[in-house]
Coordinates of C-alpha atoms and ligand atoms in Angstrom, one line a residue:
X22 CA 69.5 -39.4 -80.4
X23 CA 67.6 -36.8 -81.9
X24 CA 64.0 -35.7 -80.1
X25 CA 61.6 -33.1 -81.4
X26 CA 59.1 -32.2 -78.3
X27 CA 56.1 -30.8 -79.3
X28 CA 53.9 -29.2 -76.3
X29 CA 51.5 -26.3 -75.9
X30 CA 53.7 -24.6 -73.2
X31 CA 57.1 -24.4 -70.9
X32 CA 58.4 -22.6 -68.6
X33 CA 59.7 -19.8 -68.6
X34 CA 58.0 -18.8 -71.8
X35 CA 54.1 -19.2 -71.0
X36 CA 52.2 -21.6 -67.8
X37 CA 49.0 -22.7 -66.8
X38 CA 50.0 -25.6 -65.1
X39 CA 51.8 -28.7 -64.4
X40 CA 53.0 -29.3 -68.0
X41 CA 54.9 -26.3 -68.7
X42 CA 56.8 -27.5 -65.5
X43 CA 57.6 -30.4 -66.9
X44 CA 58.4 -29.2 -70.7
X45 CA 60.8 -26.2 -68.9
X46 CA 63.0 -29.2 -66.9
X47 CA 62.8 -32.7 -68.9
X48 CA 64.2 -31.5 -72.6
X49 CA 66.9 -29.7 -70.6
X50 CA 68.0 -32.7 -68.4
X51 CA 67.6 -35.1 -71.6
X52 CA 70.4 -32.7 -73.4
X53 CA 72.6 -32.9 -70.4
X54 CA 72.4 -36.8 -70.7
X55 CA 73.2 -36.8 -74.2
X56 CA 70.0 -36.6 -76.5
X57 CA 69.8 -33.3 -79.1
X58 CA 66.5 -31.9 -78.0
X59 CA 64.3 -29.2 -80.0
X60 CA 61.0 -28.2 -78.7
X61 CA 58.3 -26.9 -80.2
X62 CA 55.7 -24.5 -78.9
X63 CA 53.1 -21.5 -79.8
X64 CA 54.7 -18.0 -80.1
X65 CA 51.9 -16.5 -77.2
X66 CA 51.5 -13.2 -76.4
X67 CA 52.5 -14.1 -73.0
X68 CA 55.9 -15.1 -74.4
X69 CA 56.3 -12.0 -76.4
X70 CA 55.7 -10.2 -73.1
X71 CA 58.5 -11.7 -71.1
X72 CA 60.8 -9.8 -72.8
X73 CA 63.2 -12.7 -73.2
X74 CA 65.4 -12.6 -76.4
X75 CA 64.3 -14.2 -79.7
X76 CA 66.2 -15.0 -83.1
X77 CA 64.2 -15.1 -86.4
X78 CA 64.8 -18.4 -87.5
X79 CA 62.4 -17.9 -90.9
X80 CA 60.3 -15.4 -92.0
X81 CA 57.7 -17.2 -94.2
X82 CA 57.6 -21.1 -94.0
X83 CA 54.0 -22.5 -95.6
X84 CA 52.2 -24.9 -94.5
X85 CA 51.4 -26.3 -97.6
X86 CA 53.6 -27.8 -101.1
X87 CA 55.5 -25.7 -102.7
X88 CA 54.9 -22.5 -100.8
X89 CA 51.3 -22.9 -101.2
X90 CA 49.0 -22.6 -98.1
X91 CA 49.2 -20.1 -94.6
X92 CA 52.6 -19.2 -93.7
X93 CA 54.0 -19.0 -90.4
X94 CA 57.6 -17.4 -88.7
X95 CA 59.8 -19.7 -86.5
X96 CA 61.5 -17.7 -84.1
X97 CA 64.8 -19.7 -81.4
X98 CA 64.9 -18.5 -77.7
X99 CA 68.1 -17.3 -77.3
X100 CA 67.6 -17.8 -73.4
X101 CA 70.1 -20.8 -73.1
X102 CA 68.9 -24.2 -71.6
X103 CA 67.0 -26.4 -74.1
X104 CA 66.8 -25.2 -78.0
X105 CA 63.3 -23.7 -77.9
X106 CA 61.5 -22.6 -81.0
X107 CA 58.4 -20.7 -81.3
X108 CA 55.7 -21.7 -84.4
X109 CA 54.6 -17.2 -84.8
X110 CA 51.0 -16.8 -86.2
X111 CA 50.0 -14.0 -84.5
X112 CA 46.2 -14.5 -85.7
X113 CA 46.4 -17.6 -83.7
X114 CA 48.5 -17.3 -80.9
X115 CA 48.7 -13.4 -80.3
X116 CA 45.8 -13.4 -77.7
X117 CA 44.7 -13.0 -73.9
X118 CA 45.8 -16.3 -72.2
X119 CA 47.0 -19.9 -73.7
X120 CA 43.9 -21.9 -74.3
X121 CA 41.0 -19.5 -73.1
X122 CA 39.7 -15.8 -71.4
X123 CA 37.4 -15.6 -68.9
X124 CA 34.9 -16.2 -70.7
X125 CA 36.2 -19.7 -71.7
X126 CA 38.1 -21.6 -74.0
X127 CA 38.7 -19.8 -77.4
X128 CA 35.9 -21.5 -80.0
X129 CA 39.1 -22.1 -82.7
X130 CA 41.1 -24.0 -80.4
X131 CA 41.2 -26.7 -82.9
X132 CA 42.1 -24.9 -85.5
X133 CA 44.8 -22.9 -83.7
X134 CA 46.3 -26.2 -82.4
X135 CA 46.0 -28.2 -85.7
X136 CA 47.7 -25.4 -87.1
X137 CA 50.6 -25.3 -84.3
X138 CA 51.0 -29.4 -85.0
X139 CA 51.4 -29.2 -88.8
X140 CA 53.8 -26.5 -88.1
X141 CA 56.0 -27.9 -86.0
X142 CA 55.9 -30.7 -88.9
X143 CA 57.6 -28.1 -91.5
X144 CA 59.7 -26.2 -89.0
X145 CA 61.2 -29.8 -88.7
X146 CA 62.5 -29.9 -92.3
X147 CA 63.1 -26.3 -92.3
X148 CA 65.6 -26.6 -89.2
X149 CA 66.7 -29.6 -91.6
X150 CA 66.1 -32.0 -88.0
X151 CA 65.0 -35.4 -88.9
X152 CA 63.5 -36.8 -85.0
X153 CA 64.7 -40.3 -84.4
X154 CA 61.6 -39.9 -81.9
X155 CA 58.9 -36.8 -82.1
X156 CA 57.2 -36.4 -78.4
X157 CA 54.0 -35.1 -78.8
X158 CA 52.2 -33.7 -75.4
X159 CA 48.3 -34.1 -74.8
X160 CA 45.7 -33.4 -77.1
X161 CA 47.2 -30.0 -78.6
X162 CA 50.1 -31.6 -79.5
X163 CA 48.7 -34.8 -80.5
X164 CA 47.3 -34.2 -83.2
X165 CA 50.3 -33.4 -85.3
X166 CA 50.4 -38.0 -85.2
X167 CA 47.3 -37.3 -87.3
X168 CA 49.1 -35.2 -90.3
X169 CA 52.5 -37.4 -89.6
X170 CA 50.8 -40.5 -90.4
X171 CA 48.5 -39.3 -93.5
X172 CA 49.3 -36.1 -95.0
X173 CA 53.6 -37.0 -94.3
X174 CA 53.3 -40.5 -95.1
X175 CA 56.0 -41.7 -97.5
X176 CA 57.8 -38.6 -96.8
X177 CA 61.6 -40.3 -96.5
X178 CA 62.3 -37.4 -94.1
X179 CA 60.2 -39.1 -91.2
X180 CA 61.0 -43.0 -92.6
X181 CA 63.1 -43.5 -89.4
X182 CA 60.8 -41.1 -87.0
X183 CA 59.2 -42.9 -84.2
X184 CA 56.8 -41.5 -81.9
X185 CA 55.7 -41.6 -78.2
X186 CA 52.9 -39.4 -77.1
X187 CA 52.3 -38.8 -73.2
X188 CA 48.9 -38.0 -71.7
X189 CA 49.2 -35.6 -68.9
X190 CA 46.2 -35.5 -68.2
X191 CA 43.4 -37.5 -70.3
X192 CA 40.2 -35.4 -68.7
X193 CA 41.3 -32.6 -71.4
X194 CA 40.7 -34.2 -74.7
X195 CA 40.4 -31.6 -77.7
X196 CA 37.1 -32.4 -79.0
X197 CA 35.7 -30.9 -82.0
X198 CA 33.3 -31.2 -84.5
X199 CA 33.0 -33.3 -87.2
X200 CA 33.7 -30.4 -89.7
X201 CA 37.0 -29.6 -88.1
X202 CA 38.9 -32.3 -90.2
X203 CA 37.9 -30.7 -93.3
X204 CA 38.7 -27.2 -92.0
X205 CA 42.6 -28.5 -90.7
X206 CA 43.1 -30.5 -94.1
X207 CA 43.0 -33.9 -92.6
X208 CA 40.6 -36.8 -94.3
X209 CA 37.2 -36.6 -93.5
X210 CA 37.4 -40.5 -93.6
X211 CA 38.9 -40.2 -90.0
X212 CA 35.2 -39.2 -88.5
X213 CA 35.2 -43.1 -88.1
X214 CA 35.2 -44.9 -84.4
X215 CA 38.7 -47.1 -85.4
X216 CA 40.1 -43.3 -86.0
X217 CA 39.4 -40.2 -84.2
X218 CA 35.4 -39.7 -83.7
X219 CA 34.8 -39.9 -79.7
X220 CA 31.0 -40.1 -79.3
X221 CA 30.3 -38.0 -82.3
X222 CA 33.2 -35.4 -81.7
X223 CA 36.8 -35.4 -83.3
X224 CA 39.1 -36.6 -80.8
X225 CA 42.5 -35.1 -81.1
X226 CA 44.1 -36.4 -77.8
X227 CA 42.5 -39.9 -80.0
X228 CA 45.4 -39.6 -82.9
X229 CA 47.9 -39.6 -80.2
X230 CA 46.5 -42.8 -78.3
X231 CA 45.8 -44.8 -81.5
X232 CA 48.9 -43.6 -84.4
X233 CA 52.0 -42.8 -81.7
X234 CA 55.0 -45.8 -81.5
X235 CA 54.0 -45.8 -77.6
X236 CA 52.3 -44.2 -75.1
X237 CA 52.5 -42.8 -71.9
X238 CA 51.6 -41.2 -68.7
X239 CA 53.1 -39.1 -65.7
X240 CA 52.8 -41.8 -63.2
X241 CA 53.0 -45.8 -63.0
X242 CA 49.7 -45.5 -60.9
X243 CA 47.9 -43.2 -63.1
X244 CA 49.0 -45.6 -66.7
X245 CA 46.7 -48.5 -64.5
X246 CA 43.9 -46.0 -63.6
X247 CA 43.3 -45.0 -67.1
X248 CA 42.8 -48.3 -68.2
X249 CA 39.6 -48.4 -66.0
X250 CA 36.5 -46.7 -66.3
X251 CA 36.6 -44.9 -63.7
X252 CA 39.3 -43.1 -64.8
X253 CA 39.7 -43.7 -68.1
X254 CA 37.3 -41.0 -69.5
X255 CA 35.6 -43.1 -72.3
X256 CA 39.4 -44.2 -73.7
X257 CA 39.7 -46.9 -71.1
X258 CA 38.8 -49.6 -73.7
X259 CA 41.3 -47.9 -76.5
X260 CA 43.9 -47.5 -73.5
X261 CA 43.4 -51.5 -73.3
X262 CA 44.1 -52.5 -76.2
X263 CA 47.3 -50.6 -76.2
X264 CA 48.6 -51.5 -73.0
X265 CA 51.8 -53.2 -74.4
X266 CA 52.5 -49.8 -75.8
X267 CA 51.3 -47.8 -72.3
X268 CA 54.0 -47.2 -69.6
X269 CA 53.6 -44.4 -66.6
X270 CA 57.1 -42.6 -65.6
X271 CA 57.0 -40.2 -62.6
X272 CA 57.8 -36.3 -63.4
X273 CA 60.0 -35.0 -61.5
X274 CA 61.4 -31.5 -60.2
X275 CA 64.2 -29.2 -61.1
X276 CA 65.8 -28.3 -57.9
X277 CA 67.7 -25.5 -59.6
X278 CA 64.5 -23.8 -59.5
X279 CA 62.8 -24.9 -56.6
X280 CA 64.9 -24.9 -53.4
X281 CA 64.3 -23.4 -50.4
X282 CA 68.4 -22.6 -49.6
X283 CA 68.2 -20.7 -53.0
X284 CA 64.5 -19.3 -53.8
X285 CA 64.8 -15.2 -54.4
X286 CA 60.7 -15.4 -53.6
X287 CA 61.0 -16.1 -50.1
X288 CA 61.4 -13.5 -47.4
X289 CA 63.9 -16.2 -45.7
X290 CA 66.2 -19.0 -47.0
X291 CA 66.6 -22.3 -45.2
X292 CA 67.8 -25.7 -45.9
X293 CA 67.6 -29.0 -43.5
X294 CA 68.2 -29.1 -40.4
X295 CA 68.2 -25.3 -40.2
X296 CA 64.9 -24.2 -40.4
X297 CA 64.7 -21.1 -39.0
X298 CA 64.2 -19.3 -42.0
X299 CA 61.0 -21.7 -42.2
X300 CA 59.8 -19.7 -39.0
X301 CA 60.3 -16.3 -40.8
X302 CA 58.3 -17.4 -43.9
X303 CA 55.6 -18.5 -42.3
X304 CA 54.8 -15.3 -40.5
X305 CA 55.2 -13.2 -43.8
X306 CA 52.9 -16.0 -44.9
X307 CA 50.2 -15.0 -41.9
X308 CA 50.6 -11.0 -42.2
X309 CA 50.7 -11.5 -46.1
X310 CA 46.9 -12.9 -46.0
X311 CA 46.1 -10.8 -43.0
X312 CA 45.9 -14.1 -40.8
X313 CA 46.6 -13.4 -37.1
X314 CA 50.0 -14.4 -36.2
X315 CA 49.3 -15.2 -32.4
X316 CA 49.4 -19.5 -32.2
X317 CA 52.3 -20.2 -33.7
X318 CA 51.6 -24.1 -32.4
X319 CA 48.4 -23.6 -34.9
X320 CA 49.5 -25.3 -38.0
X321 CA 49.0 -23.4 -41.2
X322 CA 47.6 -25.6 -43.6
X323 CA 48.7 -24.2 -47.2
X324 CA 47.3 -25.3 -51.0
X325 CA 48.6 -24.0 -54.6
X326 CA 45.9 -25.2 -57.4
X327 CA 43.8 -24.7 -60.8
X328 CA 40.6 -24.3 -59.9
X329 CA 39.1 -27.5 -61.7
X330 CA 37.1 -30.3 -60.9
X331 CA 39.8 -32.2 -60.6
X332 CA 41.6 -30.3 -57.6
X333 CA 38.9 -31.5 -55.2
X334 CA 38.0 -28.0 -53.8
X335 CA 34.9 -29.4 -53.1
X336 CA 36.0 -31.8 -50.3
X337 CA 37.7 -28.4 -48.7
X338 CA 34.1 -26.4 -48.9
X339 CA 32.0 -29.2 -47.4
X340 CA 34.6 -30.3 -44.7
X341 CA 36.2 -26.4 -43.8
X342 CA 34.2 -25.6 -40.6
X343 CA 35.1 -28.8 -39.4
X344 CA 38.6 -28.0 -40.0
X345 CA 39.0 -24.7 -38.2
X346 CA 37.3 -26.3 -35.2
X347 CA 40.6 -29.1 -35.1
X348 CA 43.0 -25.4 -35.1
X349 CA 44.6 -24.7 -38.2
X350 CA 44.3 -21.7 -40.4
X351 CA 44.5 -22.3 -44.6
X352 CA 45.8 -20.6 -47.4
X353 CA 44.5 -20.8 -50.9
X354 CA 46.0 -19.3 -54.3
X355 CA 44.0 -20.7 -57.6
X356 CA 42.7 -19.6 -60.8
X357 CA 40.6 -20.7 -63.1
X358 CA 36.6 -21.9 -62.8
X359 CA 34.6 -19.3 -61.7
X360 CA 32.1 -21.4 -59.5
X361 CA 34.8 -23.0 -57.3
X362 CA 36.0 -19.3 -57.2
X363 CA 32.7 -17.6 -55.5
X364 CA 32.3 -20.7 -53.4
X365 CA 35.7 -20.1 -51.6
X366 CA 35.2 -16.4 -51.6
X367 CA 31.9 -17.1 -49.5
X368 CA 33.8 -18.9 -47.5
X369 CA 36.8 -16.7 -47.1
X370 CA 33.7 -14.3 -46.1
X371 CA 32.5 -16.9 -43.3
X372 CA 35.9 -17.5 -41.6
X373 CA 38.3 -14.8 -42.5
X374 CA 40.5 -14.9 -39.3
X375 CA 41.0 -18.9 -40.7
X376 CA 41.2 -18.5 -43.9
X377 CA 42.8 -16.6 -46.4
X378 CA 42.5 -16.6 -50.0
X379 CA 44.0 -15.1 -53.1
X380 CA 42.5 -15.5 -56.8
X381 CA 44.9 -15.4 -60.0
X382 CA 48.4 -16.9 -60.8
X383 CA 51.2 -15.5 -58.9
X384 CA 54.4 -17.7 -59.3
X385 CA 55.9 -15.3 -56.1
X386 CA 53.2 -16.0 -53.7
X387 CA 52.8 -19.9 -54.9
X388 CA 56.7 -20.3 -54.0
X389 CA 55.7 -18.5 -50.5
X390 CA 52.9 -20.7 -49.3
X391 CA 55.4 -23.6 -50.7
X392 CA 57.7 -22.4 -47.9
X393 CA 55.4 -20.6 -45.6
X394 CA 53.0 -23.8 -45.2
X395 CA 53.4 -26.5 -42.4
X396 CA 51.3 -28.9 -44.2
X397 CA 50.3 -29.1 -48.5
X398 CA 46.5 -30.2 -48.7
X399 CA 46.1 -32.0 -52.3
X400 CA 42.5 -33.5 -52.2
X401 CA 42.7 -34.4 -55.6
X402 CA 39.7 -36.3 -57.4
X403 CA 42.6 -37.9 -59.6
X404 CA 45.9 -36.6 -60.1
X405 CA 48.0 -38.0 -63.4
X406 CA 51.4 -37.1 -61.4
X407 CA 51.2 -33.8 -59.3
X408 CA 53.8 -31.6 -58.7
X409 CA 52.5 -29.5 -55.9
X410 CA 53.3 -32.4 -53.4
X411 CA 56.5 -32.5 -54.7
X412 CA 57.8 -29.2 -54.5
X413 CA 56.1 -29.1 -50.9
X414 CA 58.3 -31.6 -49.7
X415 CA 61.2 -30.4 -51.1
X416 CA 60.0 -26.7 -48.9
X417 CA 59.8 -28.9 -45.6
X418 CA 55.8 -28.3 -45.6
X419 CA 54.3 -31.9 -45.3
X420 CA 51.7 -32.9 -47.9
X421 CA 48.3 -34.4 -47.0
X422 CA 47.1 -36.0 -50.2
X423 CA 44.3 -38.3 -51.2
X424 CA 46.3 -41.9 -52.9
X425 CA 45.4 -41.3 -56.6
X426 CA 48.0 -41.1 -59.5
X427 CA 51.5 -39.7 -58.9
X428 CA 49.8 -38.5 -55.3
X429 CA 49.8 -41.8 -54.2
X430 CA 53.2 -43.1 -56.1
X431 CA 54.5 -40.4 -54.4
X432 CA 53.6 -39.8 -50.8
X433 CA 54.3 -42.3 -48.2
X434 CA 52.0 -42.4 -44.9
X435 CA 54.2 -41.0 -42.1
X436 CA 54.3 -43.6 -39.4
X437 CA 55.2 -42.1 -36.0
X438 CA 56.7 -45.5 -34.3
X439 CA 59.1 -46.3 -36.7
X440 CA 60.0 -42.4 -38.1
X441 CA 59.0 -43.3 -41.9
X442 CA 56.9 -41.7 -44.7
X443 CA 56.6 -38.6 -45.6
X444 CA 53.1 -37.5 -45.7
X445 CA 49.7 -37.9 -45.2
X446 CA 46.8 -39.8 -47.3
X447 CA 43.8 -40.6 -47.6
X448 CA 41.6 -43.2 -49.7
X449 CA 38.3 -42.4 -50.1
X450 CA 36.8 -39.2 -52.0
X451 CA 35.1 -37.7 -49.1
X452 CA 35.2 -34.4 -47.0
X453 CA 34.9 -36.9 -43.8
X454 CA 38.4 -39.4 -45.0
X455 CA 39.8 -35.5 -45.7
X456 CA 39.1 -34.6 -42.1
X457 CA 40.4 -38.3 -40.7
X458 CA 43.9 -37.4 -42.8
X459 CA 44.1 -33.8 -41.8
X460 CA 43.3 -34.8 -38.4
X461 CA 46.1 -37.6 -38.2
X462 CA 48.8 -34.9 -39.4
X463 CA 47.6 -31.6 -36.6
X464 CA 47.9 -34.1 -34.1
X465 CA 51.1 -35.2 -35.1
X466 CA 52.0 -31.4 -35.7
X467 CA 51.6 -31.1 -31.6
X468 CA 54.0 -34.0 -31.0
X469 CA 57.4 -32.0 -31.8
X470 CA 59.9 -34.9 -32.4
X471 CA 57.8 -36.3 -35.0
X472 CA 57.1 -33.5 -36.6
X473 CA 60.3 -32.8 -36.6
X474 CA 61.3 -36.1 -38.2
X475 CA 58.0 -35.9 -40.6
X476 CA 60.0 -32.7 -42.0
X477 CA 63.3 -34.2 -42.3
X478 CA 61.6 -37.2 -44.5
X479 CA 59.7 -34.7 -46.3
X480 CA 63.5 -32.6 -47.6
X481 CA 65.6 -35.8 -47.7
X482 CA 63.2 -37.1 -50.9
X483 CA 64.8 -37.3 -54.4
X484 CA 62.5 -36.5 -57.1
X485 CA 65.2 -35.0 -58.6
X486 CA 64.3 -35.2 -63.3
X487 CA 67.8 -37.6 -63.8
X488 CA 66.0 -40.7 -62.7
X489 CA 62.8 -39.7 -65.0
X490 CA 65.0 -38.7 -67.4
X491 CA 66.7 -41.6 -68.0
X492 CA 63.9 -43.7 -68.3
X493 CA 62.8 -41.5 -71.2
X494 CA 65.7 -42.2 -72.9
X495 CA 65.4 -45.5 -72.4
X496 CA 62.1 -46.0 -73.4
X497 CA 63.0 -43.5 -77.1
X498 CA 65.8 -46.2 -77.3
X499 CA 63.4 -48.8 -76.7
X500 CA 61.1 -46.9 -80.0
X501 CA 64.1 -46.5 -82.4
X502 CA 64.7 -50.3 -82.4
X503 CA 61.3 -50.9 -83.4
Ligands
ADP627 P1 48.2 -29.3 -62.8 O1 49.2 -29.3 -64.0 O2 47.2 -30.3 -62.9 O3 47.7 -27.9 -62.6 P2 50.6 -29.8 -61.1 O4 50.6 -30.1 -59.7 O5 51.3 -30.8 -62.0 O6 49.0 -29.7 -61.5 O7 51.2 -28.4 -61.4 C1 50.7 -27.2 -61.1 C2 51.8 -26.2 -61.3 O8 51.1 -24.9 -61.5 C3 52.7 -26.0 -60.2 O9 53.9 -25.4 -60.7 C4 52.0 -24.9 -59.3 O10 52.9 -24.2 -58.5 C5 51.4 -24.1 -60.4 N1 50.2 -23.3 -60.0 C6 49.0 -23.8 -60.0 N2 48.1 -22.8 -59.7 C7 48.8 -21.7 -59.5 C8 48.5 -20.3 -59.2 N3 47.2 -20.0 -59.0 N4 49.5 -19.5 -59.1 C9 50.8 -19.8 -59.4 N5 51.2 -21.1 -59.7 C10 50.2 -22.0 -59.8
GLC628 C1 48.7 -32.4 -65.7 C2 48.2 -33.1 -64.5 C3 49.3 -33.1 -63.4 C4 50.7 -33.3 -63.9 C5 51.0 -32.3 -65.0 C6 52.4 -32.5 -65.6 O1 48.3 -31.0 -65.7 O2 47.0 -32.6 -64.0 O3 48.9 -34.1 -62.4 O4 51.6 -33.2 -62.8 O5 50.1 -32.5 -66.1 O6 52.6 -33.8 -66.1

């Protein structure tokens, strides 16, 4: 089975969140089980910057017949894992950051991503790879269903290529204007509501939706919650009409790379049922934000997130003094919207023996509040699938979540009597349902045995990427028969 994954980032080569994650494990594990697995992604200059060893694969493939049209290099990673290649426009790609600066998103996004999709089309033939299945990944990806179906179609190359693109999160939607499809050579006759105009925009997460084999999403709970207005960001109706075509499979979480017995971050290592190195993390955790290191039986409450709407940082804000008064001390590390940044730096201003809080991406100090934590707070306003709480539980630090998406697929209410679950939740998107959860797990921080056992649920989950995995390949298996 031949699969051609096209995504806008992976680790280790360039992250901003969740997806790179997931485009780092899943092609890697798919290869283990069998499938022959090339991805696709932008040649950053954060990737140039790791260092990590390259292969000129071509010098000067065009985007256009016969040599005709802007050219483009295709590097390999020689770094061993998955086959990675790397689509090298520097014009495009060799910039500050992925998708934006601080000043926000780069105004040619459309254009740099178009240009990535078609790419990825002719680095296909080049690498002479026909996909039984090409796996496109949100909106920057998407788009390349858009050239596949009109400016490919016919091409006996692709006549057996059939395609599944996966929303990881439908919020971010590419949307451009009208005079983009002229600009990325695609019909203008597409600015029509059965194709890709969104209220007067060009929707590229649209072509994805409407022209791929099948769709889907990072979570059973979150393929039903898009399908509803309230989640469904305008595309409910669309995601309707294509729910035959719409499945959810959980992500899941390469323990090679995040295990507590293993991690070179921490200070300490530890592993079940020997969790003293837990101990040793948490007070680097303290002294590392300057948190006094005097209650140990105050529970450190610990969160690793994008600053976005979506995180629910706003729940934290209105609910926080009301949190220090139950006795716990938090620790924040995020990036990204500069509101939600100054409101928790007031904050961190108001209660700095309770709180600390560090600004900017730090993969080190994210793996140490992993460990260092006693509980994960994920608030989230939705969460497609979410792989904070899942890499808490794995670190023995017991996540408090509100039941949306993968969240709620994931976490299971601890219940003290009969020693089950593995976290804590809540329903409703309020600071005071927050409180009621975090309240539930401080007090049951104070009851030792249970925490004890809360812990041991927390480490004995499997979200392990063989189980996703396979359901991947059997859901490409399930597109090449159609
Ligand atoms: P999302 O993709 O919506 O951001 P996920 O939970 O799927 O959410 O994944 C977030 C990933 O990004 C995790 O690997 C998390 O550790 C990482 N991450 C988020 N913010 C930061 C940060 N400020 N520093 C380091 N890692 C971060
Ligand atoms: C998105 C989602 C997150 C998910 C990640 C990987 O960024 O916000 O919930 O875990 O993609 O699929």
């Amino acid at each position: 089975m031949k699969i051609a994954f096209i995504v806008s980032e992976a680790t280790p080569y360039a992250k901003t969140g969740g997806l790179a994650d997931v485009a780092g494990a899943l092609p890697h594990v798919l290869s283990r089980q069998g499938a022959d697995v090339k991805v696709f992604m932008p040649l950053y200059r954060d990737v140039r910057q790791k260092g990590i060893p390259l292969l000129k694969k071509a010098d000067r493939l065009s985007l256009g017949e016969a040599g005709q049209g802007e050219t483009f290099a295709l590097w390999e990673s020689l770094e061993g894992g998955a086959s990675v290649y790397f689509i090298d426009k520097p014009a495009l790609f060799d910039r500050e950051g992925l998708y934006a600066t601080s000043a926000g998103d780069y105004p040619d996004n459309g254009r740099r991503f178009a240009f990535f999709s078609r790419a990825a089309l002719v680095a296909l033939k080049a690498l002479e790879f026909s996909p039984d299945v090409f796996h496109v990944h949100d909106w920057q990806a998407s788009i390349a269903l858009a050239y596949l179906k009109f400016a490919c179609a016919g091409d006996p190359f692709f006549r057996n290529t059939r395609t599944l693109a996966t929303i990881h999160n439908l919020a971010y939607q590419g949307l451009f204007d009208k005079s983009i499809l002229a600009e990325i050579g695609l019909p203008e006759t597409l600015f029509r509501m059965d194709e890709l105009e969104f209220f007067g925009k060009v929707s590229f997460l649209k072509a994805g939706i409407l022209y791929a084999t099948a769709v889907s999403t990072v979570s059973h709970r979150y393929s039903l919650e898009i399908q509803t207005p309230e989640f469904g960001c305008g595309l409910d109706g669309l995601l309707r009409r294509r729910s035959a075509a719409l499945t959810g499979i959980l992500n899941g979480v390469d323990y090679a790379a995040w295990d507590p017995a293993t991690d070179r971050c921490l200070p300490a290592n530890y592993a079940p049922g020997k969790l003293q190195g837990k101990d040793v993390c948490k007070k680097a955790l303290l002294a590392e934000f300057k948190l006094p290191a005097d209650k140990p039986e105050m529970p450190l409450v610990g969160m690793v997130s994008r600053l976005a709407g979506q995180k629910g940082l706003d729940l934290i804000l209105e609910a926080m003094g009301g949190l220090f008064s139950q006795g716990l001390r938090l620790v924040v590390l995020g990036a990204g919207d500069a509101r939600i940044q100054q409101s928790l730096e007031t904050a961190h201003r108001r209660f700095p023996s309770f709180f600390g809080l560090r600004i900017g991406f730090d993969e080190t100090l994210a793996r140490k509040i992993y460990a260092g934590s006693d509980m994960f707070l994920i608030p989230s306003r939705y969460e497609p699938c979410g792989l904070t709480q899942m890499y808490s539980l794995k670190y023995g630090t017991v996540p408090v979540v509100r039941a949306t998406g993968g969240l709620d697929d994931s976490i299971r209410e601890f219940d003290p009597a009969e020693g089950t679950g593995n976290g804590f939740k809540f329903a409703d998107y309020t600071s005071e349902a927050l409180s009621g959860a975090v309240k539930k797990a401080v007090r049951t921080f104070a009851q030792k045995p249970q925490w004890s056992k809360a812990v041991q649920n927390a480490m004995a989950g499997d979200f392990s990427w063989e189980r996703s995995a396979q359901e991947y390949g059997l859901l490409y298996k399930s597109l090449i028969g159609r």
